[in-house]
Coordinates of C-alpha atoms and ligand atoms in Angstrom, one line a residue:
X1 CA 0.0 0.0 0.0
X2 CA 2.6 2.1 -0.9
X3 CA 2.3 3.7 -4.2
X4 CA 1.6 7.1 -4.8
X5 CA -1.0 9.3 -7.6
X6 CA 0.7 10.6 -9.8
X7 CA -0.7 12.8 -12.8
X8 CA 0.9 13.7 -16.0
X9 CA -0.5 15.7 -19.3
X10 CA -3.7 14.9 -18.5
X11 CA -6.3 16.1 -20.7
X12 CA -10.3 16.2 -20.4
X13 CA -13.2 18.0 -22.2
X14 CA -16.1 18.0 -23.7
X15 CA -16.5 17.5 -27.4
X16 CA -13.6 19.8 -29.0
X17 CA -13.8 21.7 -25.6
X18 CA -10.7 21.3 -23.8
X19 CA -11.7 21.8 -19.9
X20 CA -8.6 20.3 -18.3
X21 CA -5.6 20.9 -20.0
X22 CA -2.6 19.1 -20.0
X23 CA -2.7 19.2 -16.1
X24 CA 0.7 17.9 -14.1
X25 CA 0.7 17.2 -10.9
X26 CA 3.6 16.0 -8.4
X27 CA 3.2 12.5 -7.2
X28 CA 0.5 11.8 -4.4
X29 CA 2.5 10.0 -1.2
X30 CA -0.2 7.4 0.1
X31 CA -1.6 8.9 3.3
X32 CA -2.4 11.9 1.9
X33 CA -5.3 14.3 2.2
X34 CA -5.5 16.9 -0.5
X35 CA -7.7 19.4 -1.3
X36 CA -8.8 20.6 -4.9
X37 CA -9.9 24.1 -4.7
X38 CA -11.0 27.0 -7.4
X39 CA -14.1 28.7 -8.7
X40 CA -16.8 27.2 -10.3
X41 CA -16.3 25.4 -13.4
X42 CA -12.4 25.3 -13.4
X43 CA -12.8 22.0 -14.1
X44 CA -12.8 20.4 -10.3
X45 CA -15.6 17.8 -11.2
X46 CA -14.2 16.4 -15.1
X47 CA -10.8 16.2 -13.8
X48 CA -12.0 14.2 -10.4
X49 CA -14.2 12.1 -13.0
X50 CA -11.3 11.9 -15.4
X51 CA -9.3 10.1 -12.4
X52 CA -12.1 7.7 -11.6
X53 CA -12.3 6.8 -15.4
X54 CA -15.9 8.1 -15.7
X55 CA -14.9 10.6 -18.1
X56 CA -12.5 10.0 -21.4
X57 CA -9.1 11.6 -20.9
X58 CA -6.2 11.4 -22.5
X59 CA -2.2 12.3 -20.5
X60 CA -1.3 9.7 -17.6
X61 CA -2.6 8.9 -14.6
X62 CA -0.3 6.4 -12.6
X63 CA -1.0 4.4 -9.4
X64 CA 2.3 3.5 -8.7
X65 CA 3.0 1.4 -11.6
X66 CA -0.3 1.1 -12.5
X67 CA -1.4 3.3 -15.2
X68 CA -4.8 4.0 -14.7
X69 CA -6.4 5.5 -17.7
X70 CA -5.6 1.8 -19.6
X71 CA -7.7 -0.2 -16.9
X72 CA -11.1 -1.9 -17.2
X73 CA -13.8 0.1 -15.7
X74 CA -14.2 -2.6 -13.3
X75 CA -10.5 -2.7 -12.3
X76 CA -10.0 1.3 -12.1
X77 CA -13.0 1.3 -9.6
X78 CA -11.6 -1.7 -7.2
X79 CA -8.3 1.4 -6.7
X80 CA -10.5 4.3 -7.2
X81 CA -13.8 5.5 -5.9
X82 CA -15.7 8.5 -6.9
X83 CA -18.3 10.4 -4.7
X84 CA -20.5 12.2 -7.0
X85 CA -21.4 15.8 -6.0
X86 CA -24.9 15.3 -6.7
X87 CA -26.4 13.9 -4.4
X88 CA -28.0 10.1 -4.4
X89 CA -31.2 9.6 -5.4
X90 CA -34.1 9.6 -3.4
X91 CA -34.5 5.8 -3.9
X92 CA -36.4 2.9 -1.7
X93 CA -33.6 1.5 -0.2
X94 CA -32.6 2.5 3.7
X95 CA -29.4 3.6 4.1
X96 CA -28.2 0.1 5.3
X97 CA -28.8 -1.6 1.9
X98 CA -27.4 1.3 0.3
X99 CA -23.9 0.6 1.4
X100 CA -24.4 -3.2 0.7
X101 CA -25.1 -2.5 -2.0
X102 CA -22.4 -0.6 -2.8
X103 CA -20.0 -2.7 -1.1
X104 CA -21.3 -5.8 -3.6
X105 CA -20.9 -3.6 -6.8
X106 CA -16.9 -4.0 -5.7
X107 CA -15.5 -5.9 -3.2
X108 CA -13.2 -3.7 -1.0
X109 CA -9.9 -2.9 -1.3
X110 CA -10.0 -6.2 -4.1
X111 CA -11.3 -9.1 -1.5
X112 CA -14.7 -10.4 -1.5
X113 CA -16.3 -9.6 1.9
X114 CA -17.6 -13.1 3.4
X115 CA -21.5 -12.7 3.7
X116 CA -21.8 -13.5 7.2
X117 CA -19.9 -10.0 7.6
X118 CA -21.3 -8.0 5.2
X119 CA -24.2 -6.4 7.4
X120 CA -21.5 -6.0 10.5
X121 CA -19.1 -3.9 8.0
X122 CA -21.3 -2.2 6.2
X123 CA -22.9 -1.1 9.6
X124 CA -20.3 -0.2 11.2
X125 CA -18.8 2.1 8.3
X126 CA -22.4 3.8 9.0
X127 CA -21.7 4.4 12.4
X128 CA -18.4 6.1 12.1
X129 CA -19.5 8.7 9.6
X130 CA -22.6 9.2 12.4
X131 CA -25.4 7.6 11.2
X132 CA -26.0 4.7 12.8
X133 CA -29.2 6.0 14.2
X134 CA -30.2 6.4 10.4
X135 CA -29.3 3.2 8.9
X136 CA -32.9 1.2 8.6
X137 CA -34.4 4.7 7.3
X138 CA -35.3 4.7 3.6
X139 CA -32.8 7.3 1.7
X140 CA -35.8 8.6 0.1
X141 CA -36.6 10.2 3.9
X142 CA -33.3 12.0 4.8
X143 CA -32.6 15.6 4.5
X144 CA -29.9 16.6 1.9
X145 CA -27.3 16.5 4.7
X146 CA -28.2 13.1 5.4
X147 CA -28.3 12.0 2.4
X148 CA -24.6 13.4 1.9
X149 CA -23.6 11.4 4.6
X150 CA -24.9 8.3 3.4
X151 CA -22.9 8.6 -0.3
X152 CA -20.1 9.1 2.0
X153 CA -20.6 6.1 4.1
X154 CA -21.1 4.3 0.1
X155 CA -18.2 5.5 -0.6
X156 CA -15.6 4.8 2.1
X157 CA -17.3 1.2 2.4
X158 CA -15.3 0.4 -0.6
X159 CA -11.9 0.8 0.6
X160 CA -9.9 2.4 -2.3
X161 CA -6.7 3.2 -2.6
X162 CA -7.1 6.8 -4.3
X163 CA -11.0 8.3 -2.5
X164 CA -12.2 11.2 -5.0
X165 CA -14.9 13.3 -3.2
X166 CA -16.4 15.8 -4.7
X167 CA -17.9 18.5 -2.7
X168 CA -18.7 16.2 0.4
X169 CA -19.9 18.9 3.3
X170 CA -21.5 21.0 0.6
X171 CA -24.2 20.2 2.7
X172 CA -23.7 19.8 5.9
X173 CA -24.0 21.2 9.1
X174 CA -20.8 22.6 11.3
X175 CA -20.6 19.6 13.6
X176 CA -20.8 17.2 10.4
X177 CA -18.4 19.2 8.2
X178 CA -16.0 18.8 11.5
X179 CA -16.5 15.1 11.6
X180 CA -16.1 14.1 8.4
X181 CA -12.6 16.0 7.8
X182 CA -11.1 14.4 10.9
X183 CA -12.6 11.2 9.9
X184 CA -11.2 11.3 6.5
X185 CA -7.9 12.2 7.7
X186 CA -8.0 9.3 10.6
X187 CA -8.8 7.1 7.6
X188 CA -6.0 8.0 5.5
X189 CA -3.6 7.5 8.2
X190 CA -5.2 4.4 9.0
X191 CA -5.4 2.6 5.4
X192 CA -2.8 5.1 3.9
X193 CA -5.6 5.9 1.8
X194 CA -5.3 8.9 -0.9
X195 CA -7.7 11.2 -0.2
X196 CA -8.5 13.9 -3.1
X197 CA -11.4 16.5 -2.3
X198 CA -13.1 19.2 -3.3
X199 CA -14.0 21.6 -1.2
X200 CA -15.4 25.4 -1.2
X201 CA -14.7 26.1 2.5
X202 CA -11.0 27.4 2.3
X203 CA -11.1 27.6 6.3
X204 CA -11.6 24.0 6.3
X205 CA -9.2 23.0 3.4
X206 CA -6.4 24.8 5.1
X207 CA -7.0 23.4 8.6
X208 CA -7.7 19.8 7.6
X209 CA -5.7 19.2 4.5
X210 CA -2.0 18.3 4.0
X211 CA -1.8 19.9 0.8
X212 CA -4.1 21.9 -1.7
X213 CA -3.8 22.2 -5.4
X214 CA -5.7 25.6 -6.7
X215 CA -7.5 25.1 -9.9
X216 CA -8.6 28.0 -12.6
X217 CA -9.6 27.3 -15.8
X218 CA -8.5 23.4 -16.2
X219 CA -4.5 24.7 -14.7
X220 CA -3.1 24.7 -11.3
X221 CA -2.2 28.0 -10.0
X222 CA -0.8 26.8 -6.9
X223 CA 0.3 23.6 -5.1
X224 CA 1.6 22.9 -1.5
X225 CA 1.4 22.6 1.7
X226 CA -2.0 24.6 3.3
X227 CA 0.8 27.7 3.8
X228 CA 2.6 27.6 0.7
X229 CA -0.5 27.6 -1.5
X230 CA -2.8 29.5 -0.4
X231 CA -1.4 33.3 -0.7
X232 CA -3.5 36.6 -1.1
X233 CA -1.8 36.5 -4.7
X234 CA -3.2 33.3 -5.3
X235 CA -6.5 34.3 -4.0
X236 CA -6.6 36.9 -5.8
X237 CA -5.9 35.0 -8.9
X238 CA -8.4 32.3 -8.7
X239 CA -10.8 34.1 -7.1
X240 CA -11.0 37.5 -7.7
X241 CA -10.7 38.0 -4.3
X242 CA -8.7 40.2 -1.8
X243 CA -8.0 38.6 1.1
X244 CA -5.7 38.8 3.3
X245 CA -3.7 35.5 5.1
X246 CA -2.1 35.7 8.2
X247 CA 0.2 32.6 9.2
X248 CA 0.0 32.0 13.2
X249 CA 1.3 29.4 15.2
X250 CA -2.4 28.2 15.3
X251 CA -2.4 27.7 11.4
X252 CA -3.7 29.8 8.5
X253 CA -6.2 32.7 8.7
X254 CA -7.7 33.7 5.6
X255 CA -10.0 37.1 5.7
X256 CA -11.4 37.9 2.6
X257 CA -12.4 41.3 2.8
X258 CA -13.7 43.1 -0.8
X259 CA -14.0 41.6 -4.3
X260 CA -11.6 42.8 -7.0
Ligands
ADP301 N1 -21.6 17.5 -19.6 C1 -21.0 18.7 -20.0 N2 -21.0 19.1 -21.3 C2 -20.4 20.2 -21.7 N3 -19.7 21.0 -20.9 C3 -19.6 20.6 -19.6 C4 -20.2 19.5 -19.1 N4 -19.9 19.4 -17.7 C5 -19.2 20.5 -17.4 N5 -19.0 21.2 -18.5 C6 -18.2 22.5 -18.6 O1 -16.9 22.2 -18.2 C7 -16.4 23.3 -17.4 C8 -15.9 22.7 -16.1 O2 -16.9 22.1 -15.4 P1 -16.7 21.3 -14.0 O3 -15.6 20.4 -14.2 O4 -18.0 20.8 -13.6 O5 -16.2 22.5 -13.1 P2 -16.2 22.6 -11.4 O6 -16.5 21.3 -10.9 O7 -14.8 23.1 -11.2 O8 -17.2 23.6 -11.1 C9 -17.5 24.3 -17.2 O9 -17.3 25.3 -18.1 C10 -18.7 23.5 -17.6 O10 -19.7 24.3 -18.2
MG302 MG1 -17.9 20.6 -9.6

């Protein structure tokens, strides 16, 4: 469980639309929680679907020595799962069957899960994102939040190596955003999981990430360490914000105080 993400000339679009654009980005150490940041429609979303091989891309995308972009569909998601940002549908199924489910569609981290276990694990990945008090309701009855944390919990049942989330507290109240960032990081300490999400809150991406990789128009602007990457210039940059960014022993504080 050692090999790293690593991206090279990877390219995504949309007809003759080029969206991502020969993107490069420094290997990926296993363990690692990163977060992808920029305005809407840099390209966040095709170049997180790109990596799950849900959308055609051309460049390299290594595991490792695995390169990923010349897998199966069915091999690429045993490594690599994708959490939509949409969120599920409001289907029949409680929140229990949905992470059965999801577990059957691929066994985790490549072994099939004996069926005398299945409800135990799938349970009990339910009960560390917090919802164990929700998992016999239907997911046709949760709020948005809930339902957020249920494609989590569908998610993180399968064990990848590489976890792509996109957007996953978009919805979701303080003490949930809180919990799933420590839990994510707990689990890619744990599993040495890589972790790669998208995030709007840049409070939260500089406190809870070990790196971040800013995004405009398909390019990275910046990419580093929380402190390195995230600059007033950047801001400025990607946002069209001014902010100002004050390093304290505490971490980073980020103020943004006009648009430009
Ligand atoms: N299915 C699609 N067909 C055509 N263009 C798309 C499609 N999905 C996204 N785009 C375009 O690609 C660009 C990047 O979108 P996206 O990757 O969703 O950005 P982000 O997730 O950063 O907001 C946007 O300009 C968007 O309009
Ligand atoms: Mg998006």
């Amino acid at each position: 469980m050692t090999d790293a993400l690593a991206i090279s000339g990877l390219t995504a679009g949309y007809g003759r639309r080029v969206v991502v654009n020969r993107l490069d980005l420094a290997p990926v150490s296993p363990g690692t929680v990163l977060s992808l940041l920029g305005p809407n429609a840099a390209g966040k979303t095709t170049l997180l679907r790109a990596l799950a091989g849900l959308h055609p891309a051309t460049g390299s995308v290594r595991l490792g020595e695995r390169g990923l972009l010349s897998l199966s569909l069915a091999d690429h998601a045993r490594l690599v799962t994708y959490m939509p940002q949409s969120l599920p549908q409001r289907v029949a199924l409680t929140v229990l069957e949905g992470v059965i489910g999801a577990m059957r569609a691929s066994a985790p981290g490549g072994q099939l899960v004996p069926e005398r276990d299945v409800a135990d694990r799938a349970l009990s990945v339910i009960e560390r994102v917090g919802i164990g008090h929700l998992a016999m309701t239907e997911l046709s009855h949760l709020s948005g939040g809930q339902r957020q944390l249920a494609s989590l919990a569908q998610a993180l049942v399968r064990q990848p190596r590489v976890l792509l989330l996109d957007e996953p507290i978009s919805a979701l109240d303080l003490y949930y955003q809180l919990r799933v960032m420590k839990l994510v990081r707990e689990l890619a300490a744990e599993s040495r999981m890589i972790v790669v999400m998208v995030l709007h809150d840049l409070a939260i991406a500089v406190r809870w990430s070990d790196r971040v990789v800013l995004l405009a128009d398909g390019r990275l602007i910046a990419d580093g360490t929380p402190q390195d990457a995230i600059t007033a210039a950047a801001l400025a940059d990607v946002y069209k914000v001014a902010a100002r960014v004050d390093i304290t022993p505490d971490g980073v504080r980020i103020a943004i105080d006009d648009i430009l």
